[in-house]
Amino acid sequence: MASAAGPASAHERRSASDATGVVVLGACAAWSLITAAAHGGRPEGVLLAVLAVAAGYASGRICGELLPVAAPSAGALAGLALAVAAPHINPGAQATSPLGRTGATAALLTLSAGAACCAAWAARPPGPRLVLRLLAAGIAVTAAVLGSTSGFVACLGVLLCSLAADRMHRRAVGLGGLALAVTLVTGAAWAIAEDRLPDGLTSSLEGQLTQHRVLLWHDALDMTAREPGLGIGPGRFSELSPTVTQSLAPDGKPHSAPFQQAAEQGLPGIVLLAAVFGWVLYALWRSPRPTPVVLTAGAALTALASIAAVGNALSFTTVTAGAGLLAGLATARPTTAEPAVDAKDPGGKTRSDPLDR
């Protein structure tokens, strides 16, 4: 009876996380349509992002179940190739600082490093595991060669977190720390935009972020203050931002996913954005995969969220689809047994349930 209860309980946990995802993504799509109807906005971008996340997540679940090592390995190589060889992801010079060439480049390389590390933990022989970790290190070096400083830091951080993940025996603690990290980055961006930091620190950070970007954030916060309920409508930031209209080469983005959501879809929009990230962490917490795989994917997605908080990474379909794919890979149940990398707790007692909380 105990053995039968285990799989049934795992199935219920996964069903709950899947149902939560359907509700959250559906609410994001519905709210974009509501705000667009209220102010004549263009919800296509939000709807495409929701579709990309859902499609990537479903694909990751399927591929991760059938090919737990090959699928993330292929995803890592595909993301690396896109970041290196796809010039269309560069929207212009506005996005070059502080995220290297673009936020999309840094985001793709970060997701690729995370996928390679997840594949390494899923591999059984030490040889392939070492090769995959060297691939992740190579992706970090590629980010440095491309001039993406934040991409290099994020990839290196994901690799180090992955190497230390097998020492974290309670995934809830690790995932909670990742959620706190994103909150701190977003809070720091808000403090810079509102000029709440000491003058010297503000000047230093503005030098890294560029004054143009900070002015875009000011515009977004002003729009949020004017329309806190419904926002100005999705896709309308470029029409109403004084900084965009005065720029020589505007791309129409505030270069911050939280600020864009708040300005275009009001405070409920930013709550929904936070709910999407919360759902991803919840799905990882409920995942049947070993804890190192879960925390590695969580670290990569947290790095992506941090990049998106100060850049325009989520404006690219390849990034949103890649994020969904990585989350799906890390929450799939492989048909073959995985290495029991976290089969014992610090006291040496064997766990009966892989979901160590």
Short mmCIF file of C-alpha atoms in Angstrom, two decimals:
data_model
loop_
_atom_site.label_atom_id
_atom_site.label_comp_id
_atom_site.label_asym_id
_atom_site.label_seq_id
_atom_site.Cartn_x
_atom_site.Cartn_y
_atom_site.Cartn_z
CA MET A 1 0.00 0.00 0.00
CA ALA A 2 2.88 2.38 0.74
CA SER A 3 4.43 1.81 -2.70
CA ALA A 4 1.08 2.45 -4.36
CA ALA A 5 0.55 5.63 -2.37
CA GLY A 6 3.89 7.06 -3.48
CA PRO A 7 3.20 7.22 -7.24
CA ALA A 8 -0.39 8.33 -6.63
CA SER A 9 0.82 11.17 -4.40
CA ALA A 10 3.42 12.23 -6.96
CA HIS A 11 0.77 12.24 -9.67
CA GLU A 12 -1.50 14.44 -7.55
CA ARG A 13 1.34 16.87 -6.89
CA ARG A 14 2.13 17.19 -10.59
CA SER A 15 -1.55 17.57 -11.45
CA ALA A 16 -1.84 20.41 -8.95
CA SER A 17 1.16 22.26 -10.40
CA ASP A 18 -0.12 21.74 -13.97
CA ALA A 19 -3.56 23.06 -13.04
CA THR A 20 -1.95 26.06 -11.37
CA GLY A 21 0.01 26.79 -14.53
CA VAL A 22 -3.10 26.63 -16.70
CA VAL A 23 -4.90 29.08 -14.40
CA VAL A 24 -1.98 31.52 -14.19
CA LEU A 25 -1.17 31.57 -17.91
CA GLY A 26 -4.86 31.79 -18.76
CA ALA A 27 -5.24 34.75 -16.41
CA CYS A 28 -2.28 36.50 -18.07
CA ALA A 29 -3.85 36.09 -21.51
CA ALA A 30 -7.29 37.18 -20.32
CA TRP A 31 -5.99 40.25 -18.49
CA SER A 32 -4.03 41.41 -21.54
CA LEU A 33 -7.24 41.25 -23.58
CA ILE A 34 -9.15 43.17 -20.89
CA THR A 35 -6.59 45.96 -20.65
CA ALA A 36 -6.32 46.15 -24.44
CA ALA A 37 -10.08 46.51 -24.74
CA ALA A 38 -10.08 49.25 -22.10
CA HIS A 39 -7.39 51.41 -23.72
CA GLY A 40 -7.08 50.19 -27.29
CA GLY A 41 -3.76 48.43 -26.80
CA ARG A 42 -2.16 45.60 -28.74
CA PRO A 43 -2.21 42.34 -26.75
CA GLU A 44 -0.54 40.21 -29.44
CA GLY A 45 2.88 40.40 -27.82
CA VAL A 46 1.61 39.17 -24.46
CA LEU A 47 -0.47 36.44 -26.05
CA LEU A 48 2.52 35.26 -28.09
CA ALA A 49 4.68 35.15 -24.95
CA VAL A 50 2.04 33.13 -23.09
CA LEU A 51 1.76 30.73 -26.02
CA ALA A 52 5.56 30.38 -26.25
CA VAL A 53 5.87 29.55 -22.54
CA ALA A 54 3.05 27.02 -22.71
CA ALA A 55 4.39 25.38 -25.87
CA GLY A 56 7.94 25.27 -24.51
CA TYR A 57 6.76 23.80 -21.22
CA ALA A 58 4.71 21.07 -22.92
CA SER A 59 7.60 20.23 -25.26
CA GLY A 60 10.02 20.06 -22.34
CA ARG A 61 7.76 17.71 -20.43
CA ILE A 62 7.49 15.36 -23.40
CA CYS A 63 11.16 15.46 -24.39
CA GLY A 64 12.35 15.28 -20.80
CA GLU A 65 10.31 12.14 -20.23
CA LEU A 66 11.69 10.37 -23.29
CA LEU A 67 15.23 11.77 -23.47
CA PRO A 68 16.29 13.16 -20.07
CA VAL A 69 19.92 13.63 -21.16
CA ALA A 70 19.75 14.16 -24.91
CA ALA A 71 16.88 16.67 -24.83
CA PRO A 72 18.50 19.26 -22.52
CA SER A 73 21.85 18.71 -24.25
CA ALA A 74 20.28 19.51 -27.62
CA GLY A 75 18.52 22.48 -26.08
CA ALA A 76 21.80 23.82 -24.72
CA LEU A 77 23.48 23.57 -28.12
CA ALA A 78 20.48 25.13 -29.88
CA GLY A 79 20.43 28.06 -27.47
CA LEU A 80 24.16 28.58 -27.87
CA ALA A 81 23.82 28.55 -31.67
CA LEU A 82 20.97 31.08 -31.55
CA ALA A 83 22.93 33.42 -29.30
CA VAL A 84 26.02 33.27 -31.50
CA ALA A 85 24.63 33.07 -35.02
CA ALA A 86 21.26 34.83 -34.97
CA PRO A 87 21.76 38.53 -35.68
CA HIS A 88 18.01 39.20 -35.65
CA ILE A 89 17.89 39.02 -31.85
CA ASN A 90 19.81 42.31 -31.65
CA PRO A 91 17.18 45.09 -31.63
CA GLY A 92 19.64 47.93 -31.64
CA ALA A 93 22.20 49.79 -29.60
CA GLN A 94 19.67 50.80 -26.94
CA ALA A 95 19.88 47.34 -25.41
CA THR A 96 23.63 46.98 -25.36
CA SER A 97 24.18 48.08 -21.79
CA PRO A 98 24.44 46.54 -19.29
CA LEU A 99 23.53 43.22 -20.83
CA GLY A 100 26.25 42.76 -23.43
CA ARG A 101 24.86 42.81 -26.98
CA THR A 102 21.27 42.37 -25.83
CA GLY A 103 19.29 41.03 -22.96
CA ALA A 104 18.20 38.22 -25.29
CA THR A 105 21.80 37.11 -25.85
CA ALA A 106 22.49 36.96 -22.13
CA ALA A 107 19.20 35.18 -21.50
CA LEU A 108 19.73 32.54 -24.18
CA LEU A 109 23.24 31.78 -22.97
CA THR A 110 22.00 31.51 -19.39
CA LEU A 111 19.24 29.09 -20.33
CA SER A 112 21.73 27.09 -22.40
CA ALA A 113 24.11 26.79 -19.46
CA GLY A 114 21.24 25.69 -17.24
CA ALA A 115 20.14 23.05 -19.74
CA ALA A 116 23.68 21.68 -20.03
CA CYS A 117 24.00 21.43 -16.25
CA CYS A 118 20.62 19.70 -15.97
CA ALA A 119 21.72 17.19 -18.60
CA ALA A 120 24.94 16.61 -16.64
CA TRP A 121 23.01 15.69 -13.50
CA ALA A 122 20.76 13.36 -15.50
CA ALA A 123 23.72 11.54 -17.08
CA ARG A 124 24.91 8.35 -15.41
CA PRO A 125 28.54 7.83 -16.59
CA PRO A 126 31.09 10.32 -15.25
CA GLY A 127 32.50 10.94 -18.74
CA PRO A 128 29.36 12.46 -20.32
CA ARG A 129 28.66 14.33 -17.08
CA LEU A 130 32.09 15.99 -17.25
CA VAL A 131 31.66 16.82 -20.94
CA LEU A 132 28.31 18.49 -20.29
CA ARG A 133 29.72 20.57 -17.46
CA LEU A 134 32.58 21.61 -19.72
CA LEU A 135 29.92 22.62 -22.25
CA ALA A 136 28.31 24.83 -19.61
CA ALA A 137 31.72 26.38 -18.86
CA GLY A 138 32.26 26.89 -22.59
CA ILE A 139 28.94 28.71 -22.82
CA ALA A 140 30.10 31.07 -20.07
CA VAL A 141 33.33 31.71 -21.97
CA THR A 142 31.30 32.35 -25.13
CA ALA A 143 29.28 34.98 -23.27
CA ALA A 144 32.52 36.73 -22.30
CA VAL A 145 33.79 36.58 -25.90
CA LEU A 146 30.54 38.07 -27.17
CA GLY A 147 30.89 40.93 -24.72
CA SER A 148 27.91 39.93 -22.59
CA THR A 149 29.18 40.65 -19.10
CA SER A 150 25.89 39.83 -17.41
CA GLY A 151 25.60 36.68 -19.52
CA PHE A 152 29.04 35.55 -18.36
CA VAL A 153 28.20 36.25 -14.71
CA ALA A 154 24.82 34.51 -15.00
CA CYS A 155 26.25 31.42 -16.74
CA LEU A 156 29.06 31.16 -14.21
CA GLY A 157 26.56 31.55 -11.38
CA VAL A 158 24.34 28.81 -12.79
CA LEU A 159 27.33 26.46 -13.13
CA LEU A 160 28.48 27.10 -9.56
CA CYS A 161 24.95 26.69 -8.20
CA SER A 162 24.63 23.42 -10.10
CA LEU A 163 27.89 22.08 -8.70
CA ALA A 164 26.75 22.93 -5.17
CA ALA A 165 23.18 21.71 -5.65
CA ASP A 166 23.84 18.17 -4.44
CA ARG A 167 24.69 19.59 -1.02
CA MET A 168 21.29 21.27 -0.73
CA HIS A 169 19.06 18.58 0.75
CA ARG A 170 15.91 20.68 1.07
CA ARG A 171 14.83 22.08 -2.27
CA ALA A 172 12.24 24.36 -0.68
CA VAL A 173 15.02 26.32 1.03
CA GLY A 174 16.96 26.67 -2.23
CA LEU A 175 13.92 27.73 -4.23
CA GLY A 176 12.95 30.21 -1.52
CA GLY A 177 16.41 31.76 -1.75
CA LEU A 178 16.05 32.07 -5.53
CA ALA A 179 12.69 33.84 -5.13
CA LEU A 180 14.29 36.23 -2.65
CA ALA A 181 17.10 36.99 -5.11
CA VAL A 182 14.65 38.02 -7.83
CA THR A 183 12.74 40.16 -5.35
CA LEU A 184 15.93 41.96 -4.33
CA VAL A 185 16.94 42.65 -7.95
CA THR A 186 13.48 44.02 -8.78
CA GLY A 187 13.45 46.09 -5.60
CA ALA A 188 16.86 47.53 -6.46
CA ALA A 189 15.62 48.50 -9.93
CA TRP A 190 12.61 50.25 -8.36
CA ALA A 191 14.88 52.06 -5.88
CA ILE A 192 17.07 53.30 -8.73
CA ALA A 193 14.06 54.48 -10.74
CA GLU A 194 12.60 56.28 -7.71
CA ASP A 195 16.01 57.68 -6.69
CA ARG A 196 15.77 56.10 -3.24
CA LEU A 197 19.43 55.05 -3.03
CA PRO A 198 22.36 57.15 -1.78
CA ASP A 199 23.61 59.62 -4.39
CA GLY A 200 26.97 57.95 -4.93
CA LEU A 201 25.46 54.49 -5.35
CA THR A 202 22.75 55.81 -7.66
CA SER A 203 25.29 57.54 -9.88
CA SER A 204 27.41 54.42 -10.08
CA LEU A 205 24.47 52.18 -11.00
CA GLU A 206 23.11 54.69 -13.49
CA GLY A 207 26.50 54.67 -15.15
CA GLN A 208 26.19 50.93 -15.65
CA LEU A 209 22.53 50.97 -16.64
CA THR A 210 22.74 54.20 -18.70
CA GLN A 211 20.69 57.28 -17.92
CA HIS A 212 18.44 56.56 -20.90
CA ARG A 213 17.27 53.30 -19.36
CA VAL A 214 16.60 54.93 -16.00
CA LEU A 215 14.52 57.62 -17.72
CA LEU A 216 12.48 54.87 -19.37
CA TRP A 217 11.86 53.39 -15.93
CA HIS A 218 10.76 56.82 -14.68
CA ASP A 219 8.25 57.01 -17.53
CA ALA A 220 6.93 53.53 -16.73
CA LEU A 221 6.42 54.39 -13.06
CA ASP A 222 4.66 57.65 -13.98
CA MET A 223 2.29 55.73 -16.24
CA THR A 224 1.63 53.24 -13.44
CA ALA A 225 0.81 56.07 -11.04
CA ARG A 226 -1.68 57.54 -13.55
CA GLU A 227 -3.36 54.20 -14.40
CA PRO A 228 -2.72 51.79 -11.53
CA GLY A 229 -5.77 49.61 -12.23
CA LEU A 230 -5.77 48.83 -15.94
CA GLY A 231 -2.55 50.45 -17.09
CA ILE A 232 -2.21 52.30 -20.37
CA GLY A 233 -2.82 49.19 -22.49
CA PRO A 234 -0.40 46.54 -23.77
CA GLY A 235 1.97 47.73 -26.47
CA ARG A 236 1.32 51.45 -25.86
CA PHE A 237 4.44 52.37 -23.89
CA SER A 238 6.23 53.66 -26.98
CA GLU A 239 3.30 55.98 -27.78
CA LEU A 240 3.16 57.68 -24.37
CA SER A 241 6.77 57.68 -23.18
CA PRO A 242 8.47 61.09 -23.56
CA THR A 243 11.88 59.41 -23.44
CA VAL A 244 11.00 57.12 -26.35
CA THR A 245 9.64 59.95 -28.50
CA GLN A 246 12.82 62.00 -27.94
CA SER A 247 15.18 59.10 -28.65
CA LEU A 248 16.97 58.85 -31.99
CA ALA A 249 16.67 55.06 -32.22
CA PRO A 250 13.80 53.96 -29.96
CA ASP A 251 12.75 50.35 -29.65
CA GLY A 252 9.59 51.16 -27.72
CA LYS A 253 10.46 49.10 -24.62
CA PRO A 254 11.09 50.25 -21.04
CA HIS A 255 13.78 47.55 -20.69
CA SER A 256 12.28 46.03 -17.56
CA ALA A 257 9.61 43.34 -17.61
CA PRO A 258 8.08 44.33 -14.23
CA PHE A 259 7.96 48.02 -15.14
CA GLN A 260 6.48 47.27 -18.55
CA GLN A 261 3.78 45.09 -17.01
CA ALA A 262 2.98 47.72 -14.40
CA ALA A 263 2.79 50.54 -16.95
CA GLU A 264 0.84 48.71 -19.64
CA GLN A 265 -1.37 46.41 -17.54
CA GLY A 266 -1.47 48.09 -14.17
CA LEU A 267 -0.67 46.60 -10.78
CA PRO A 268 -2.65 43.41 -11.56
CA GLY A 269 -0.31 42.88 -14.50
CA ILE A 270 2.79 42.87 -12.32
CA VAL A 271 1.02 40.56 -9.86
CA LEU A 272 0.35 38.14 -12.72
CA LEU A 273 3.98 38.34 -13.84
CA ALA A 274 5.09 37.47 -10.31
CA ALA A 275 2.51 34.67 -10.27
CA VAL A 276 4.06 33.13 -13.40
CA PHE A 277 7.47 33.02 -11.73
CA GLY A 278 5.88 31.70 -8.56
CA TRP A 279 4.15 28.95 -10.54
CA VAL A 280 7.48 27.91 -12.10
CA LEU A 281 9.08 27.63 -8.67
CA TYR A 282 6.05 25.73 -7.39
CA ALA A 283 6.25 23.30 -10.31
CA LEU A 284 9.94 22.77 -9.61
CA TRP A 285 9.18 22.15 -5.95
CA ARG A 286 6.66 19.49 -6.96
CA SER A 287 8.94 17.99 -9.62
CA PRO A 288 9.79 14.28 -9.43
CA ARG A 289 13.31 15.00 -10.68
CA PRO A 290 16.29 14.89 -8.28
CA THR A 291 16.94 18.03 -6.28
CA PRO A 292 20.17 19.00 -8.15
CA VAL A 293 18.26 19.07 -11.45
CA VAL A 294 15.48 21.13 -9.89
CA LEU A 295 17.80 23.68 -8.28
CA THR A 296 19.94 23.97 -11.40
CA ALA A 297 16.91 24.79 -13.53
CA GLY A 298 15.67 27.14 -10.82
CA ALA A 299 19.01 28.98 -10.76
CA ALA A 300 18.95 29.45 -14.56
CA LEU A 301 15.35 30.70 -14.53
CA THR A 302 16.13 33.01 -11.61
CA ALA A 303 19.06 34.46 -13.53
CA LEU A 304 16.74 34.97 -16.51
CA ALA A 305 14.19 36.75 -14.29
CA SER A 306 16.93 39.02 -12.93
CA ILE A 307 18.10 39.87 -16.45
CA ALA A 308 14.49 40.57 -17.47
CA ALA A 309 14.07 42.90 -14.48
CA VAL A 310 16.66 45.29 -15.95
CA GLY A 311 16.43 44.44 -19.66
CA ASN A 312 14.14 43.48 -22.53
CA ALA A 313 14.89 39.75 -22.62
CA LEU A 314 11.24 38.66 -22.36
CA SER A 315 10.38 40.63 -25.50
CA PHE A 316 11.86 37.79 -27.57
CA THR A 317 9.88 34.65 -28.33
CA THR A 318 13.02 32.49 -28.38
CA VAL A 319 13.70 33.44 -24.76
CA THR A 320 10.17 32.85 -23.44
CA ALA A 321 9.94 29.54 -25.29
CA GLY A 322 13.36 28.53 -23.98
CA ALA A 323 12.34 29.35 -20.41
CA GLY A 324 9.23 27.20 -20.75
CA LEU A 325 11.29 24.40 -22.29
CA LEU A 326 13.80 24.36 -19.42
CA ALA A 327 11.01 24.39 -16.84
CA GLY A 328 9.32 21.50 -18.64
CA LEU A 329 12.54 19.48 -18.80
CA ALA A 330 13.10 19.97 -15.07
CA THR A 331 9.58 18.86 -14.15
CA ALA A 332 9.25 15.84 -16.45
CA ARG A 333 9.22 12.27 -15.16
CA PRO A 334 11.80 10.29 -17.21
CA THR A 335 10.83 6.79 -18.27
CA THR A 336 14.27 5.55 -17.14
CA ALA A 337 15.54 5.74 -13.58
CA GLU A 338 17.89 8.63 -12.84
CA PRO A 339 21.04 8.58 -10.71
CA ALA A 340 20.08 8.85 -7.04
CA VAL A 341 22.27 11.89 -6.43
CA ASP A 342 20.20 12.97 -3.47
CA ALA A 343 19.12 9.62 -2.12
CA LYS A 344 20.37 10.29 1.42
CA ASP A 345 19.92 13.10 3.84
CA PRO A 346 22.77 14.62 5.90
CA GLY A 347 22.23 11.98 8.54
CA GLY A 348 22.77 9.13 6.11
CA LYS A 349 19.18 7.87 6.16
CA THR A 350 17.74 6.83 2.84
CA ARG A 351 14.78 8.91 1.73
CA SER A 352 11.59 7.20 0.72
CA ASP A 353 10.37 10.21 -1.24
CA PRO A 354 12.57 12.05 -3.81
CA LEU A 355 10.71 15.29 -3.12
CA ASP A 356 12.80 16.34 -0.18
CA ARG A 357 11.31 19.32 1.49
#
